[in-house]
Amino acid sequence: MSTPTEPRRRTGRPRRRGQPVGDPTAEILAAAGRLFGELGIEATTMSRLAAEVGLGQSSLYYYFRSREEVVAALVAEANVVPLALIDRISQTGASTAAKLHRFVQGDVEALCALPFDINEIHRIAGREQERFARYWEERAKLERRLASLLKDGMAAGQLRPVDARLTTLTILANDEGTQNWYRLKPRRAREAAIAVADLTVAGLLAPGHSLEDVRDESFRSSIETVTPRSRSGNKEETARP
Amino acid sequence: MSTPTEPRRRTGRPRRRGQPVGDPTAEILAAAGRLFGELGIEATTMSRLAAEVGLGQSSLYYYFRSREEVVAALVAEANVVPLALIDRISQTGASTAAKLHRFVQGDVEALCALPFDINEIHRIAGREQERFARYWEERAKLERRLASLLKDGMAAGQLRPVDARLTTLTILANDEGTQNWYRLKPRRAREAAIAVADLTVAGLLAPGHSLEDVRDESFRSSIETVTPRSRSGNKEETARP
DNA sequence: CTCGGTTTCGACGGAGTATTGAAACCCCGG
DNA sequence: CCGGGGTTTCAATACTCCGTCGAAACCGAG
């Protein structure tokens, strides 16, 4: 479904169990996303993942060099939703505080919708900066956008003066910490997301500004707030001849 | 399994490498704390831990039934510092907002001083509620104390009205999310802790109350609060044929 | 000296990751 | 029709880690 064109042909030894249905790489990643959410990343074995797509354990290594490469391929998506979110919000004409409120709420909700634990990602990705280079780049980009948003708000006098970078990291850490507790409770995720957004914005508003006004503006301006569920495959040059 | 007051006598087969120095159980836990911090919990193997205390890998199972029991023994400490902190703070005569500020700052600093990743704990402890029962009990107690503190502040009109339980969880999640990023940077931990405390308190203050006043009161009332944890050097030893 | 309790070890089975060489299939040129 | 070459899959294997088991090594009491 990722590539509407069908450029590549496939031949090769048939599978013992289960027939190939589509692009094996995409199927593996989809199954991995499912299993990571159900069992946790560390607890998901290559055997289990292979069985899920109808392959033998060792056959996975034809598509991915290692188990961690599967993780990395999935993890790379973790930042794209927040990045797209802050981009979309930045282009609106809302006040900075309302933008911040919408971002925090959307970020928490997006994190809670992830099939895996974002904190687990950070530990794994921190140990192997090389393999997760793309993740860290996008993470840095996200930090810059958010810091820039905070500076705008301070310049406009709507936010009280704080250290933009430190506050950025704090906000993102708060969002991630919340995901820890509400990832498995989609019902309460929105409620928690709003609570975090309220706390964050109220904590940053300059005197004389009302949280209620910001909330109203945030909710009113988010007529169109989508949470894309698509999980498109990404092409990571993997196979070896 | 050691009665803390009684130093039991010891006999038994001598170790091949390394001599017993003190209580093996305590030594294992100390080494585990060190290794968990250096390598991460999941990445610390029983062989490595055994080598650290001069034992063979299988000998660890004389003191602990499983690897997870080592984790659980260490993890039990994670909540006692915050619990003691909120108890001590509750008994002071400071305003609720100042108490909250002191707690959040102290909690973040205490979490950052832990030798392991608190979020990793939550994942592991969540999977095995049985084995980590004590941990979850103390965690629940901590939540009750903090919620009660929030209710006091709202009743006194110093904090704006919010859902106490939801806000409690949000605050604790924020603290834990921050630990993720500052655990390995003791230098910047205090700075980050204050930033989180500022953001939290400012986000909860009722209109007409000033964060600056609360900060002043918080700093003034905390003569000496934190007990830093020693973090001794490690020795890399990897020579094997 | 022998017996029993305590502590340690070595060997092993089970499970996970990753590598390797070969098998099974298709297509294409002769 | 036949055989080479590319593609995909598998089985076998090496290595690591966890946890168990039986026995070894030491000590003190009888």
XYZ file of C-alpha atoms (C1' of nucleotides) in Angstrom:
542
model
C 0.000 0.000 0.000
C 2.988 2.221 0.327
C 3.947 2.046 -3.312
C 0.929 2.286 -5.574
C 3.103 1.187 -8.458
C 4.153 -2.437 -8.560
C 7.661 -2.110 -9.887
C 9.417 -5.072 -8.349
C 8.816 -8.651 -9.340
C 9.341 -11.527 -6.998
C 10.456 -15.064 -7.422
C 12.238 -17.432 -5.086
C 11.828 -20.451 -2.949
C 8.252 -20.840 -1.696
C 7.408 -20.508 1.993
C 6.804 -23.574 4.019
C 3.824 -22.021 5.810
C 1.795 -19.106 4.594
C 1.882 -17.394 1.252
C 3.343 -14.000 0.508
C 0.543 -11.475 0.279
C 2.296 -8.171 -0.310
C 5.613 -6.493 0.251
C 7.345 -8.604 2.904
C 9.228 -5.632 4.346
C 6.027 -3.703 4.895
C 4.320 -6.739 6.346
C 7.140 -7.343 8.770
C 7.038 -3.764 9.951
C 3.288 -3.837 10.377
C 3.480 -7.042 12.374
C 6.334 -5.624 14.429
C 4.266 -2.574 15.307
C 1.474 -4.802 16.465
C 3.700 -7.083 18.504
C 5.724 -4.267 20.043
C 2.523 -2.839 21.372
C 1.186 -6.143 22.642
C 4.315 -7.647 24.128
C 6.712 -4.735 24.452
C 9.726 -4.172 22.287
C 12.250 -6.149 24.292
C 9.884 -9.067 24.703
C 9.153 -9.437 21.014
C 11.360 -12.123 19.518
C 12.356 -12.616 15.939
C 10.782 -16.064 15.978
C 7.461 -14.637 17.051
C 7.670 -11.883 14.483
C 8.590 -14.342 11.745
C 5.696 -16.607 12.644
C 3.385 -13.610 12.475
C 4.184 -13.076 8.816
C 4.523 -16.758 7.925
C 8.292 -16.925 7.679
C 11.013 -18.875 9.379
C 13.034 -17.038 11.987
C 16.186 -16.777 9.942
C 14.321 -15.538 6.896
C 13.784 -12.184 8.552
C 17.467 -11.537 8.187
C 17.027 -11.392 4.466
C 15.057 -8.173 4.920
C 16.688 -6.711 8.029
C 20.263 -7.027 9.133
C 19.363 -7.300 12.778
C 16.543 -7.121 15.230
C 17.467 -3.565 16.163
C 17.141 -2.493 12.564
C 13.490 -3.495 12.687
C 13.110 -1.401 15.809
C 14.899 1.520 14.215
C 12.708 1.401 11.118
C 9.572 1.606 13.225
C 10.938 4.102 15.671
C 11.810 6.559 12.978
C 8.121 7.332 12.724
C 7.784 8.344 16.337
C 8.831 11.924 15.671
C 7.091 12.524 12.396
C 3.641 12.948 13.896
C 4.702 15.619 16.413
C 6.789 17.313 13.741
C 3.894 17.428 11.315
C 1.704 18.626 14.140
C 3.843 21.570 15.093
C 4.284 22.503 11.454
C 0.568 22.503 10.823
C -0.139 24.454 13.988
C 2.575 27.004 13.264
C 0.873 27.953 10.023
C -2.400 28.836 11.705
C -3.161 32.333 12.874
C -3.837 31.409 16.473
C -2.056 33.059 19.358
C 1.155 31.478 20.562
C -0.417 30.245 23.766
C -3.207 28.560 21.837
C -0.672 27.018 19.489
C 1.241 25.705 22.474
C -1.894 24.286 24.005
C -2.819 22.540 20.815
C 0.666 21.178 20.356
C 0.979 19.761 23.840
C -2.441 18.179 23.713
C -1.812 16.748 20.261
C 1.659 15.556 21.177
C 0.450 13.676 24.222
C -2.374 12.124 22.257
C -0.051 11.154 19.418
C 2.431 9.611 21.821
C -0.324 7.692 23.557
C -1.436 6.343 20.187
C 2.001 4.935 19.421
C 2.119 1.165 19.511
C 5.241 1.184 21.681
C 6.712 2.862 24.726
C 8.512 6.044 23.763
C 10.753 5.874 26.804
C 11.903 2.438 25.794
C 12.816 3.967 22.454
C 14.899 6.639 24.091
C 16.912 4.119 26.026
C 17.531 1.952 22.991
C 18.158 4.857 20.677
C 20.464 6.468 23.210
C 22.675 3.426 23.326
C 23.026 3.286 19.548
C 23.162 6.822 18.273
C 24.550 5.626 14.962
C 21.738 3.348 14.009
C 19.106 5.822 15.169
C 20.702 8.879 13.651
C 17.583 9.804 11.731
C 15.515 9.632 14.893
C 17.787 12.015 16.741
C 17.882 14.450 13.848
C 14.125 14.734 13.779
C 14.018 14.943 17.519
C 16.422 17.884 17.398
C 14.283 19.522 14.749
C 11.233 19.150 16.946
C 13.084 20.782 19.821
C 14.061 23.721 17.650
C 10.507 24.286 16.438
C 9.081 24.197 19.902
C 11.769 26.474 21.319
C 11.076 28.897 18.515
C 7.386 28.840 19.351
C 8.157 29.641 22.972
C 10.389 32.547 21.978
C 7.615 33.959 19.820
C 5.246 33.828 22.743
C 7.694 35.549 25.033
C 8.430 38.234 22.468
C 4.706 38.841 22.128
C 4.409 39.142 25.890
C 1.900 36.337 26.106
C 4.296 33.940 27.845
C 6.370 34.791 30.858
C 10.112 34.904 30.264
C 11.813 31.535 30.725
C 14.800 29.679 29.349
C 13.384 28.546 26.004
C 15.593 25.503 25.543
C 15.235 24.240 29.083
C 11.487 24.712 28.961
C 11.315 22.952 25.620
C 13.023 19.908 27.032
C 10.801 20.011 30.076
C 7.649 20.142 27.996
C 8.694 17.266 25.788
C 9.776 15.247 28.810
C 6.405 15.903 30.386
C 4.604 14.687 27.302
C 6.687 11.547 27.201
C 6.301 10.870 30.873
C 2.561 11.042 30.449
C 2.620 8.571 27.599
C 4.067 6.100 30.037
C 0.826 5.955 31.934
C -1.878 6.476 29.359
C -0.580 4.581 26.361
C -2.708 1.583 27.186
C -5.787 3.580 28.138
C -6.964 5.318 24.985
C -10.142 6.335 26.726
C -8.420 8.534 29.237
C -5.623 9.666 26.975
C -7.447 12.744 25.725
C -8.399 13.783 29.213
C -4.791 13.433 30.324
C -3.560 15.259 27.249
C -5.769 18.219 28.037
C -4.624 18.187 31.642
C -0.991 18.304 30.586
C -1.683 21.036 28.073
C -3.551 23.058 30.692
C -0.779 22.668 33.219
C 1.899 23.560 30.701
C 0.189 26.597 29.276
C -0.973 27.891 32.627
C 2.576 27.473 33.869
C 3.917 29.645 31.087
C 1.279 32.331 30.661
C 2.359 35.856 31.504
C 0.374 37.629 34.219
C -2.884 39.007 32.985
C -3.602 36.201 30.574
C -6.307 33.669 31.271
C -5.997 29.941 30.736
C -9.698 29.793 29.953
C -9.317 32.140 27.016
C -6.432 30.118 25.660
C -8.358 26.902 26.058
C -11.323 28.335 24.240
C -9.156 29.581 21.422
C -7.303 26.270 21.255
C -10.450 24.176 21.045
C -12.121 26.534 18.635
C -9.122 26.690 16.317
C -8.725 22.931 16.203
C -11.690 22.180 14.018
C -9.390 20.132 11.904
C -7.089 18.052 14.049
C -6.426 14.720 12.554
C -4.512 11.866 13.979
C -3.245 9.963 10.986
C -3.141 6.254 11.640
C -1.390 5.239 8.451
C 1.763 3.289 8.876
C 3.605 3.654 5.629
C 6.627 1.524 5.069
C 9.929 3.239 4.742
C 12.543 1.926 2.455
C 15.769 1.219 4.218
C 18.289 -0.304 1.897
C 18.605 -3.630 3.666
C 18.747 -6.730 1.543
C 22.029 -8.235 0.709
C 22.732 -10.163 -2.484
C 16.363 -12.705 53.509
C 18.785 -11.093 55.889
C 17.703 -9.850 59.253
C 19.305 -6.479 59.156
C 20.452 -6.477 62.766
C 22.071 -9.892 62.840
C 25.393 -10.386 61.108
C 25.184 -14.086 60.315
C 28.325 -16.164 60.334
C 29.488 -17.732 57.165
C 31.232 -20.863 56.154
C 31.252 -22.781 52.900
C 33.228 -23.547 49.842
C 35.778 -20.833 49.013
C 35.476 -18.700 45.924
C 37.629 -19.406 42.954
C 38.325 -15.735 42.276
C 37.949 -12.937 44.747
C 37.377 -13.107 48.431
C 34.165 -12.349 50.281
C 34.432 -8.902 51.799
C 31.077 -8.334 53.451
C 27.485 -9.426 53.144
C 27.202 -10.953 49.671
C 23.583 -9.924 49.263
C 24.413 -6.296 49.939
C 27.419 -6.442 47.675
C 25.393 -7.895 44.838
C 22.779 -5.191 45.177
C 25.408 -2.473 45.269
C 27.082 -3.844 42.166
C 23.710 -4.221 40.469
C 22.903 -0.585 41.139
C 26.185 0.438 39.595
C 25.791 -1.780 36.536
C 22.141 -0.897 35.978
C 23.157 2.707 35.772
C 26.112 2.107 33.489
C 24.663 -0.455 31.108
C 20.926 -0.237 31.671
C 18.828 -2.787 33.456
C 17.998 -4.995 30.520
C 21.573 -5.013 29.297
C 23.084 -6.085 32.609
C 23.668 -9.837 32.585
C 23.972 -12.147 35.525
C 27.443 -13.153 34.371
C 28.611 -9.576 34.392
C 27.058 -8.963 37.770
C 28.616 -12.116 39.201
C 32.033 -11.168 37.886
C 31.633 -7.764 39.509
C 31.385 -9.331 42.957
C 33.854 -12.169 42.320
C 31.367 -15.000 41.955
C 30.458 -17.458 39.269
C 27.285 -16.769 37.338
C 25.296 -19.600 38.869
C 26.323 -18.647 42.387
C 24.084 -15.588 42.247
C 21.107 -17.913 42.346
C 22.033 -18.887 45.861
C 21.101 -15.354 46.948
C 18.386 -14.466 44.439
C 15.893 -16.754 42.794
C 16.040 -14.914 39.518
C 17.400 -11.912 37.775
C 14.143 -10.064 38.218
C 14.333 -10.524 41.943
C 17.555 -8.536 41.934
C 15.769 -5.824 40.009
C 12.818 -5.884 42.365
C 15.042 -5.607 45.426
C 16.701 -2.502 44.052
C 13.555 -1.008 42.664
C 11.812 -1.105 45.996
C 13.941 1.859 46.985
C 12.725 4.034 44.149
C 9.629 5.218 45.973
C 10.965 5.559 49.484
C 12.880 8.751 48.789
C 9.894 10.632 47.353
C 7.685 9.240 50.101
C 10.033 10.377 52.826
C 10.325 13.699 51.055
C 6.615 14.428 50.940
C 6.238 13.324 54.550
C 8.969 15.646 55.712
C 7.644 18.534 53.667
C 4.078 17.983 54.847
C 5.124 18.522 58.416
C 6.559 21.948 57.736
C 4.530 25.079 58.095
C 5.078 26.347 54.597
C 2.213 27.224 52.288
C 0.830 24.484 50.099
C 2.273 25.993 46.970
C 5.723 26.146 48.532
C 5.360 22.555 49.686
C 4.435 21.554 46.175
C 7.381 23.412 44.738
C 9.756 21.770 47.151
C 8.308 18.342 46.493
C 8.508 18.553 42.731
C 12.020 19.882 42.808
C 13.117 17.262 45.313
C 11.343 14.486 43.485
C 12.997 15.296 40.181
C 16.377 15.546 41.844
C 15.872 12.274 43.696
C 14.789 10.512 40.536
C 17.766 11.874 38.653
C 20.026 10.552 41.392
C 18.707 7.037 41.022
C 21.213 4.701 39.446
C 18.650 3.348 37.000
C 15.943 4.491 34.633
C 12.653 4.856 36.454
C 10.664 4.395 33.265
C 12.358 1.081 32.663
C 11.214 0.129 36.117
C 7.647 0.999 35.352
C 7.617 -1.178 32.295
C 9.145 -4.131 34.089
C 7.084 -3.667 37.222
C 3.950 -3.295 35.163
C 4.495 -6.633 33.525
C 4.942 -8.410 36.862
C 2.608 -6.824 39.341
C 3.012 -9.762 41.702
C 6.721 -9.560 42.172
C 6.661 -5.803 42.462
C 3.655 -5.578 44.749
C 5.510 -3.567 47.345
C 6.605 -1.082 44.771
C 3.053 -0.462 43.601
C 1.770 -0.113 47.131
C 4.250 2.620 47.905
C 3.583 4.239 44.604
C -0.135 4.364 45.440
C 0.672 5.846 48.815
C 2.745 8.533 47.166
C -0.129 9.360 44.850
C -2.523 9.703 47.772
C -0.195 12.021 49.655
C 0.327 14.261 46.687
C -3.369 14.369 45.832
C -4.113 15.286 49.407
C -1.586 18.094 49.216
C -3.251 19.424 46.092
C -6.669 19.335 47.718
C -5.340 21.315 50.663
C -4.025 23.945 48.326
C -7.307 24.191 46.472
C -9.279 24.399 49.709
C -7.016 27.206 50.835
C -7.597 29.002 47.561
C -3.931 29.066 46.723
C -4.253 26.594 43.862
C -6.781 26.837 41.104
C -9.423 24.115 41.080
C -8.378 21.021 39.130
C -8.999 17.300 39.220
C -6.684 16.292 42.066
C -6.089 12.722 40.989
C -5.515 13.511 37.343
C -3.172 16.325 38.232
C -1.295 14.104 40.648
C -0.637 11.569 37.945
C 0.371 14.311 35.572
C 2.841 15.773 38.025
C 4.445 12.443 38.796
C 4.584 11.575 35.112
C 6.265 14.895 34.451
C 8.871 14.218 37.089
C 9.578 10.807 35.670
C 9.729 12.025 32.121
C 12.326 14.547 33.170
C 14.447 11.900 34.837
C 14.752 10.289 31.456
C 16.836 13.149 30.173
C 18.808 14.364 33.158
C 19.689 11.167 34.955
C 23.120 11.084 33.410
C 23.740 14.809 33.784
C 23.908 15.489 37.512
C 25.165 18.976 36.761
C 22.006 20.088 35.052
C 19.626 18.019 37.133
C 19.008 20.709 39.712
C 18.415 23.329 37.071
C 15.923 21.047 35.350
C 14.280 20.163 38.650
C 13.668 23.822 39.392
C 12.312 24.375 35.910
C 9.824 21.544 36.331
C 8.820 22.781 39.772
C 8.344 26.297 38.434
C 6.242 25.098 35.537
C 4.135 22.861 37.745
C 3.469 25.395 40.458
C 2.882 28.246 38.067
C 0.459 26.023 36.213
C -1.546 25.411 39.351
C -1.470 28.729 41.164
C -4.785 30.481 41.539
C -5.042 33.976 40.039
C -3.487 36.623 42.193
C -0.657 34.463 43.473
C 2.894 35.015 42.320
C 5.329 32.277 41.373
C 8.173 34.432 42.602
C 6.760 34.527 46.117
C 6.331 30.769 46.139
C 9.841 30.234 44.870
C 11.247 32.491 47.557
C 9.321 30.694 50.235
C 10.312 27.302 48.854
C 14.010 28.089 48.728
C 13.983 29.791 52.113
C 12.168 26.903 53.797
C 14.460 24.252 52.398
C 17.501 24.573 54.585
C 18.835 21.205 53.648
C 16.774 18.660 51.860
C 18.541 16.465 49.447
C 20.788 13.542 50.157
C 22.885 13.043 47.096
C 23.840 9.569 46.097
C 27.445 8.628 45.669
C 28.402 7.717 42.184
C 31.783 6.066 42.307
C 33.986 5.357 39.355
C 33.922 2.137 37.443
C 36.599 -0.026 36.029
C 36.360 -1.500 32.601
C 37.772 -4.956 32.459
C 37.321 -6.936 29.310
C 40.086 -9.334 28.461
C 38.986 -12.748 27.399
C 40.592 -15.181 25.054
C 37.252 -38.563 62.137
C 32.699 -38.354 60.550
C 28.383 -35.863 59.895
C 25.673 -32.111 58.501
C 25.128 -27.318 57.262
C 26.757 -23.578 54.241
C 28.529 -21.621 50.158
C 30.468 -22.165 45.646
C 31.203 -24.327 41.308
C 30.681 -26.814 36.694
C 27.796 -28.763 33.520
C 23.661 -28.576 31.211
C 18.912 -27.620 28.901
C 16.078 -24.120 26.921
C 15.550 -19.956 24.378
C 17.174 -15.911 21.742
C 20.132 -13.684 17.977
C 22.694 -13.845 13.925
C 25.503 -16.359 10.171
C 26.104 -19.597 6.535
C 25.425 -22.684 2.853
C 22.205 -24.819 0.356
C 17.493 -25.725 -1.363
C 13.525 -24.403 -4.188
C 11.497 -21.580 -7.297
C 11.257 -18.509 -11.597
C 12.855 -16.629 -15.877
C 15.628 -16.315 -19.782
C 18.721 -17.638 -23.492
C 20.171 -21.346 -26.127
C 13.636 -28.985 -23.649
C 17.687 -27.805 -20.857
C 20.688 -25.457 -17.921
C 22.540 -21.130 -15.786
C 21.577 -17.246 -12.814
C 18.945 -14.422 -9.752
C 15.679 -14.400 -5.853
C 13.678 -15.932 -1.688
C 13.386 -19.351 1.874
C 15.048 -22.783 5.013
C 17.810 -25.885 8.215
C 21.809 -26.245 10.706
C 24.850 -24.048 13.568
C 27.668 -20.914 16.817
C 27.240 -18.033 20.455
C 25.040 -15.761 24.518
C 21.989 -15.596 28.415
C 18.940 -17.485 32.136
C 18.058 -20.765 35.554
C 18.512 -25.694 37.538
C 20.946 -29.528 39.459
C 24.172 -32.289 41.678
C 28.323 -32.275 43.649
C 32.519 -30.144 45.573
C 34.845 -27.618 49.240
C 34.982 -25.677 53.577
C 33.669 -25.326 58.748
C 32.235 -26.669 63.237
C 29.970 -29.975 66.335
C 29.802 -34.385 68.207
